[in-house]
Amino acid sequence: MMQVLTEDFGNPSSLYKLGLEAEKKIKTARAQVAKTMGVLPEEIYFTGCGTESDNTAIKGIWEARKKQGKRIITTAVEHPAVLQCCKWLQSQGADVVYLPVNSEGLIEIEDLKKALTSDTILVSIMYVNNETGAIMPLKKVRKALDDAQSAAVFHTDAIQAWGKEPLNAKELGVDMISVSGHKIHGPKGIGALYVRKGLHCPVFMHGGGQENGFRSGTENVAGIVGLGIAAELITLDGQERYIRMAAARDYLKDRIAAEIPQVTFNGPEDGCPSLLNVSFIGCRAEVLLHTLDSSGICVSTGSACSSHSKGSHVLSAMGLRPEQIDGAVRFSFCAENTVDEMDCVMECLKAAVESQRKLRAAFKRK
């Protein structure tokens, strides 16, 4: 990225040498990203972020097919990038169905089948939930669509899954995939959208015709190059990435279960290895977050993109009690995290939980 910013800084739309070199680098990055999804390079379009990718897919299909039907099916636990987009489309006349989830945060395929109608134009279901790590049954969704002979476009927000779960467009049966660079240690402010060849999605931004006319505007070459390198690295790591993440997560989970009373784990046992959502009963998650942060341990109380909202819509949809939602902390893992680091986390976490519970108990006595 530094080389692009300081040496190969040409405009990729230009015909001079610097521009042609930049264009080559974008072509390389497109192939690197496409390889992670088992798709063709020409099916990959670069965007400004994952949120833009989600909005481009959902609003684009609405514009392309709203004369054919008004129904859009999604879930109650999607990322705000999808939920807020669908909420806006409702104001434009869309009939949006938000599928409920069970206590593990997973949809029931029967609910999808009941929601499918002849005028369903889009089904948008995330691959991995960004708060609980629940892995949605995308292959079963595809089968349900095929069994119903539905012509609906199948989009998935795979931002939390990229680099953490196998992501092959054809095996999953999806038509569109949204991803984001910073979830695989790439730069922030860059994303990508897979659009199956032959699927019509209207132009997102008009102008100079970049991205094969789909998204005009001078490309963020440094960001695209960084995204490509990050994509190549997750391909090289392969299964080892999952093994390392799972080792750190499982170790921390086992220690929490054995050493801290009154906790609940939110999400399925076989969830994505990059996430662990835990409710510490009798604690406020925000206080735990700041206490851990003072020791250099970064955790979250939910989606980073909705950190100022009241409560978690995901945990609420799963039917958790208010005290469970109030004390829910999300631990996120990457392939670089180690078991030794989890020992440090436990030392700080145990002290923080014990201290907060004592303070709250003392306050109640008064």
Coordinates of C-alpha atoms in Angstrom, one line a residue:
M1 CA 0.0 0.0 0.0
M2 CA 2.9 2.4 0.8
Q3 CA 4.4 1.6 -2.6
V4 CA 1.1 2.5 -4.3
L5 CA 0.8 5.7 -2.3
T6 CA 4.3 6.9 -2.8
E7 CA 5.5 5.4 -6.1
D8 CA 2.8 3.8 -8.3
F9 CA 0.3 6.5 -7.6
G10 CA -1.1 6.8 -11.1
N11 CA -4.8 7.1 -11.9
P12 CA -5.8 3.6 -13.1
S13 CA -8.2 5.2 -15.7
S14 CA -5.3 7.0 -17.4
L15 CA -3.3 5.7 -20.3
Y16 CA 0.2 6.8 -19.2
K17 CA 2.5 4.3 -17.7
L18 CA 1.8 5.1 -14.0
G19 CA -1.9 4.7 -14.7
L20 CA -1.4 1.3 -16.5
E21 CA 0.7 0.0 -13.6
A22 CA -2.1 1.0 -11.2
E23 CA -4.7 -0.7 -13.4
K24 CA -2.6 -3.9 -13.3
K25 CA -2.5 -3.9 -9.5
I26 CA -6.3 -3.6 -9.4
K27 CA -6.6 -6.5 -11.8
T28 CA -4.3 -8.6 -9.5
A29 CA -6.3 -7.7 -6.4
R30 CA -9.6 -8.5 -8.1
A31 CA -8.3 -12.0 -8.9
Q32 CA -7.0 -12.4 -5.3
V33 CA -10.5 -11.5 -3.9
A34 CA -12.3 -13.7 -6.4
K35 CA -10.2 -16.7 -5.5
T36 CA -11.4 -16.6 -1.9
M37 CA -15.0 -17.1 -3.1
G38 CA -14.4 -19.5 -6.0
V39 CA -15.7 -16.9 -8.5
L40 CA -14.5 -15.1 -11.6
P41 CA -12.5 -11.9 -11.3
E42 CA -15.0 -10.1 -13.4
E43 CA -17.8 -10.9 -10.9
I44 CA -16.0 -8.9 -8.2
Y45 CA -16.7 -5.1 -7.8
F46 CA -14.8 -3.0 -5.3
T47 CA -16.8 -0.7 -3.0
G48 CA -16.0 1.7 -0.2
C49 CA -17.0 -0.7 2.6
G50 CA -19.2 -3.6 3.6
T51 CA -22.1 -1.3 4.3
E52 CA -21.9 0.0 0.8
S53 CA -21.8 -3.5 -0.6
D54 CA -24.9 -4.5 1.4
N55 CA -26.8 -1.3 0.3
T56 CA -25.7 -1.7 -3.4
A57 CA -27.0 -5.3 -3.5
I58 CA -30.3 -4.8 -1.7
K59 CA -31.3 -1.4 -3.2
G60 CA -30.0 -2.5 -6.6
I61 CA -32.2 -5.6 -6.8
W62 CA -35.1 -3.6 -5.5
E63 CA -34.7 -1.1 -8.4
A64 CA -34.2 -3.9 -10.9
R65 CA -37.1 -6.0 -9.9
K66 CA -39.7 -3.9 -8.0
K67 CA -42.1 -4.1 -11.0
Q68 CA -41.9 -7.9 -10.7
G69 CA -42.6 -8.1 -7.0
K70 CA -42.4 -6.2 -3.7
R71 CA -41.4 -8.9 -1.2
I72 CA -38.0 -8.9 0.4
I73 CA -37.1 -11.6 3.0
T74 CA -34.3 -11.1 5.5
T75 CA -33.8 -11.9 9.2
A76 CA -34.4 -10.1 12.5
V77 CA -30.7 -10.4 13.4
E78 CA -29.0 -8.9 10.4
H79 CA -26.4 -6.2 10.7
P80 CA -27.7 -2.6 10.7
A81 CA -26.4 -2.2 7.2
V82 CA -29.0 -4.6 6.0
L83 CA -31.8 -3.8 8.6
Q84 CA -31.7 -0.1 8.1
C85 CA -31.5 -0.5 4.3
C86 CA -34.6 -2.8 4.4
K87 CA -36.4 -0.3 6.7
W88 CA -35.8 2.5 4.2
L89 CA -37.1 0.3 1.4
Q90 CA -40.3 -0.3 3.3
S91 CA -40.9 3.4 3.1
Q92 CA -40.5 3.0 -0.7
G93 CA -43.2 0.3 -0.9
A94 CA -41.3 -2.8 -0.2
D95 CA -43.0 -5.7 1.7
V96 CA -40.2 -6.8 4.0
V97 CA -40.4 -10.0 6.0
Y98 CA -38.0 -10.3 9.0
L99 CA -37.6 -14.0 9.8
P100 CA -37.5 -14.8 13.5
V101 CA -34.7 -16.8 15.1
N102 CA -34.6 -19.6 17.7
S103 CA -32.8 -19.5 21.0
E104 CA -29.5 -20.2 19.2
G105 CA -29.9 -17.3 16.9
L106 CA -30.7 -19.4 13.8
I107 CA -33.6 -19.2 11.4
E108 CA -36.0 -22.1 10.9
I109 CA -36.2 -23.1 7.2
E110 CA -40.0 -23.7 7.6
D111 CA -40.4 -20.0 8.4
L112 CA -38.6 -19.1 5.2
K113 CA -40.8 -21.5 3.2
K114 CA -43.9 -19.9 4.6
A115 CA -42.6 -16.4 3.8
L116 CA -41.8 -17.2 0.2
T117 CA -44.3 -15.9 -2.3
S118 CA -44.4 -15.6 -6.1
D119 CA -43.6 -11.9 -5.8
T120 CA -40.5 -12.4 -3.6
I121 CA -37.6 -10.7 -5.4
L122 CA -34.8 -10.9 -2.9
V123 CA -33.7 -13.0 0.0
S124 CA -30.9 -11.5 2.1
I125 CA -29.6 -13.7 4.9
M126 CA -26.2 -13.2 6.6
Y127 CA -23.7 -16.0 6.7
V128 CA -22.3 -15.5 10.2
N129 CA -24.0 -13.4 12.8
N130 CA -21.7 -10.6 13.9
E131 CA -22.7 -10.8 17.6
T132 CA -23.1 -14.5 18.3
G133 CA -21.2 -16.3 15.6
A134 CA -24.3 -18.3 14.6
I135 CA -23.8 -19.8 11.1
M136 CA -26.9 -19.5 9.1
P137 CA -28.0 -22.5 7.0
L138 CA -27.4 -20.9 3.6
K139 CA -27.3 -24.2 1.6
K140 CA -30.7 -25.1 3.1
V141 CA -32.0 -21.6 2.1
R142 CA -30.8 -22.3 -1.5
K143 CA -32.6 -25.6 -1.5
A144 CA -35.8 -24.0 -0.2
L145 CA -35.6 -21.5 -3.0
D146 CA -35.0 -24.1 -5.6
D147 CA -37.8 -26.4 -4.3
A148 CA -40.2 -23.4 -4.5
Q149 CA -38.9 -22.6 -8.0
S150 CA -38.3 -19.1 -6.7
A151 CA -36.7 -16.6 -9.0
A152 CA -35.6 -14.5 -6.0
V153 CA -32.0 -13.2 -5.9
F154 CA -30.1 -14.7 -2.9
H155 CA -27.7 -12.2 -1.2
T156 CA -25.6 -12.9 1.8
D157 CA -23.8 -10.5 4.1
A158 CA -20.6 -12.6 4.5
I159 CA -18.6 -9.8 6.2
Q160 CA -18.2 -11.6 9.5
A161 CA -17.6 -15.0 7.7
W162 CA -14.9 -14.0 5.3
G163 CA -11.6 -15.6 6.3
K164 CA -13.3 -17.5 9.2
E165 CA -15.7 -19.9 7.4
P166 CA -15.4 -21.5 3.9
L167 CA -16.8 -19.1 1.4
N168 CA -17.6 -20.6 -2.0
A169 CA -20.4 -18.9 -3.9
K170 CA -21.4 -21.9 -5.9
E171 CA -21.3 -24.3 -3.0
L172 CA -23.5 -22.0 -0.9
G173 CA -25.8 -21.2 -3.8
V174 CA -25.7 -17.5 -3.4
D175 CA -26.0 -14.9 -6.2
M176 CA -24.4 -11.9 -4.4
I177 CA -21.9 -11.7 -1.5
S178 CA -20.8 -8.6 0.5
V179 CA -17.4 -8.5 2.2
S180 CA -15.3 -5.9 4.0
G181 CA -11.5 -5.5 4.1
H182 CA -11.0 -4.8 7.8
K183 CA -12.5 -8.1 8.9
I184 CA -9.5 -10.0 7.4
H185 CA -6.9 -7.5 8.6
G186 CA -7.1 -5.5 5.4
P187 CA -7.5 -1.7 5.4
K188 CA -10.6 0.0 6.6
G189 CA -12.8 1.9 4.1
I190 CA -12.6 -0.8 1.3
G191 CA -15.1 -3.6 0.5
A192 CA -16.2 -5.8 -2.3
L193 CA -19.4 -7.2 -3.8
Y194 CA -19.7 -10.4 -5.7
V195 CA -22.4 -10.3 -8.4
R196 CA -23.1 -13.6 -10.2
K197 CA -22.4 -13.2 -13.9
G198 CA -25.6 -12.6 -15.9
L199 CA -27.4 -11.1 -12.9
H200 CA -28.6 -7.6 -13.6
C201 CA -28.0 -5.1 -10.8
P202 CA -28.3 -1.4 -11.8
V203 CA -25.4 1.0 -11.8
F204 CA -24.7 2.2 -8.3
M205 CA -22.8 5.5 -9.1
H206 CA -22.8 7.2 -12.5
G207 CA -19.8 9.0 -13.8
G208 CA -16.6 7.9 -15.5
G209 CA -17.5 4.3 -15.8
Q210 CA -15.0 2.7 -13.5
E211 CA -15.6 -0.9 -12.2
N212 CA -16.9 -1.9 -15.6
G213 CA -19.5 0.9 -15.4
F214 CA -21.0 -0.4 -12.2
R215 CA -19.4 2.0 -9.7
S216 CA -17.9 5.2 -11.2
G217 CA -15.3 7.2 -9.4
T218 CA -11.5 7.1 -9.2
E219 CA -10.5 3.8 -7.5
N220 CA -9.0 3.7 -4.1
V221 CA -5.9 1.8 -5.4
A222 CA -4.0 1.6 -2.1
G223 CA -7.1 0.2 -0.4
I224 CA -7.8 -2.2 -3.2
V225 CA -4.2 -3.5 -3.2
G226 CA -4.3 -3.9 0.6
L227 CA -7.6 -5.8 0.3
G228 CA -6.1 -8.1 -2.3
I229 CA -3.0 -8.9 -0.2
A230 CA -5.2 -9.6 2.8
A231 CA -7.4 -11.9 0.7
E232 CA -4.3 -13.8 -0.6
L233 CA -3.1 -14.3 3.0
I234 CA -6.3 -15.9 4.2
T235 CA -6.1 -18.2 1.2
L236 CA -2.5 -19.2 2.1
D237 CA -3.4 -19.8 5.7
G238 CA -6.3 -22.1 4.9
Q239 CA -7.6 -24.4 7.6
E240 CA -4.9 -23.3 10.1
R241 CA -6.7 -20.0 10.6
Y242 CA -9.8 -21.8 11.9
I243 CA -7.8 -24.1 14.1
R244 CA -6.0 -21.3 15.8
M245 CA -9.1 -19.2 16.3
A246 CA -11.1 -22.1 17.7
A247 CA -8.3 -23.0 20.1
A248 CA -8.3 -19.5 21.6
R249 CA -12.1 -19.3 21.8
D250 CA -12.6 -22.8 23.2
Y251 CA -9.9 -22.3 25.9
L252 CA -11.4 -19.0 27.0
K253 CA -15.0 -20.4 27.0
D254 CA -13.9 -23.4 29.1
R255 CA -12.2 -21.2 31.6
I256 CA -15.1 -18.8 31.9
A257 CA -17.5 -21.7 32.4
A258 CA -15.3 -23.3 35.1
E259 CA -14.2 -20.2 37.0
I260 CA -16.9 -17.5 36.7
P261 CA -20.4 -18.4 38.1
Q262 CA -23.7 -17.1 36.8
V263 CA -22.8 -16.8 33.1
T264 CA -24.7 -17.8 30.0
F265 CA -23.2 -18.4 26.5
N266 CA -25.3 -16.9 23.8
G267 CA -25.3 -18.7 20.4
P268 CA -24.9 -22.3 19.1
E269 CA -22.2 -24.7 20.3
D270 CA -20.9 -25.1 16.7
G271 CA -20.8 -21.3 15.9
C272 CA -18.1 -19.5 14.0
P273 CA -14.7 -19.8 15.9
S274 CA -14.1 -16.1 15.7
L275 CA -16.9 -15.1 18.2
L276 CA -17.9 -15.8 21.7
N277 CA -20.9 -14.0 23.3
V278 CA -21.2 -14.3 27.1
S279 CA -23.7 -12.8 29.5
F280 CA -22.2 -12.1 33.0
I281 CA -25.3 -11.9 35.2
G282 CA -25.2 -9.1 37.7
C283 CA -22.8 -7.0 35.6
R284 CA -23.2 -4.2 33.1
A285 CA -21.4 -5.0 29.9
E286 CA -20.3 -1.4 29.3
V287 CA -18.5 -1.3 32.7
L288 CA -16.8 -4.6 31.9
L289 CA -15.8 -3.3 28.5
H290 CA -14.1 -0.2 29.9
T291 CA -12.4 -2.1 32.7
L292 CA -10.9 -4.6 30.2
D293 CA -10.0 -1.8 27.9
S294 CA -7.9 -0.2 30.6
S295 CA -5.8 -3.4 30.5
G296 CA -5.4 -3.3 26.7
I297 CA -8.1 -6.0 26.1
C298 CA -10.6 -4.9 23.5
V299 CA -14.1 -6.4 23.6
S300 CA -17.5 -5.2 22.5
T301 CA -21.1 -5.1 23.7
G302 CA -22.5 -5.8 20.3
S303 CA -22.0 -4.6 16.7
A304 CA -19.3 -1.9 16.5
C305 CA -21.6 -0.2 13.9
S306 CA -24.4 0.2 16.4
S307 CA -22.5 0.6 19.6
H308 CA -24.6 3.6 20.7
S309 CA -27.9 1.8 20.4
K310 CA -29.9 0.6 23.4
G311 CA -29.5 -3.1 23.9
S312 CA -28.8 -5.8 21.3
H313 CA -31.5 -6.5 18.7
V314 CA -29.9 -9.8 18.1
L315 CA -30.0 -11.0 21.7
S316 CA -33.6 -9.6 22.0
A317 CA -34.7 -11.6 19.0
M318 CA -33.2 -14.7 20.6
G319 CA -35.4 -14.2 23.6
L320 CA -32.8 -13.4 26.2
R321 CA -33.8 -11.9 29.5
P322 CA -33.0 -8.2 30.1
E323 CA -30.3 -9.0 32.7
Q324 CA -28.6 -11.3 30.1
I325 CA -28.7 -8.6 27.5
D326 CA -27.4 -6.0 29.9
G327 CA -24.4 -8.2 30.8
A328 CA -23.6 -9.5 27.4
V329 CA -20.0 -9.1 26.1
R330 CA -18.7 -10.1 22.7
F331 CA -15.2 -11.5 22.4
S332 CA -13.8 -11.5 18.9
F333 CA -10.9 -13.8 17.9
C334 CA -8.4 -13.8 15.0
A335 CA -5.9 -16.3 13.9
E336 CA -3.1 -14.4 15.7
N337 CA -4.7 -14.7 19.1
T338 CA -3.0 -17.3 21.4
V339 CA -4.0 -19.4 24.4
D340 CA -1.5 -17.5 26.5
E341 CA -3.3 -14.2 25.7
M342 CA -6.5 -15.8 27.0
D343 CA -4.9 -16.4 30.3
C344 CA -4.3 -12.7 30.6
V345 CA -7.9 -12.0 29.6
M346 CA -9.1 -14.4 32.3
E347 CA -7.0 -12.7 35.0
C348 CA -8.5 -9.3 34.2
L349 CA -12.0 -10.6 33.5
K350 CA -12.4 -12.5 36.8
A351 CA -11.3 -9.5 38.7
A352 CA -13.6 -7.1 36.8
V353 CA -16.6 -9.4 37.2
E354 CA -16.0 -10.0 40.9
S355 CA -15.4 -6.3 41.6
Q356 CA -18.5 -5.2 39.8
R357 CA -20.7 -7.8 41.4
K358 CA -19.5 -6.8 44.9
L359 CA -20.2 -3.1 44.2
R360 CA -23.7 -3.8 42.9
A361 CA -24.4 -6.1 45.9
A362 CA -23.3 -3.4 48.3
F363 CA -25.4 -0.8 46.5
K364 CA -28.5 -3.0 46.8
R365 CA -27.9 -3.5 50.5
K366 CA -28.0 0.3 51.0

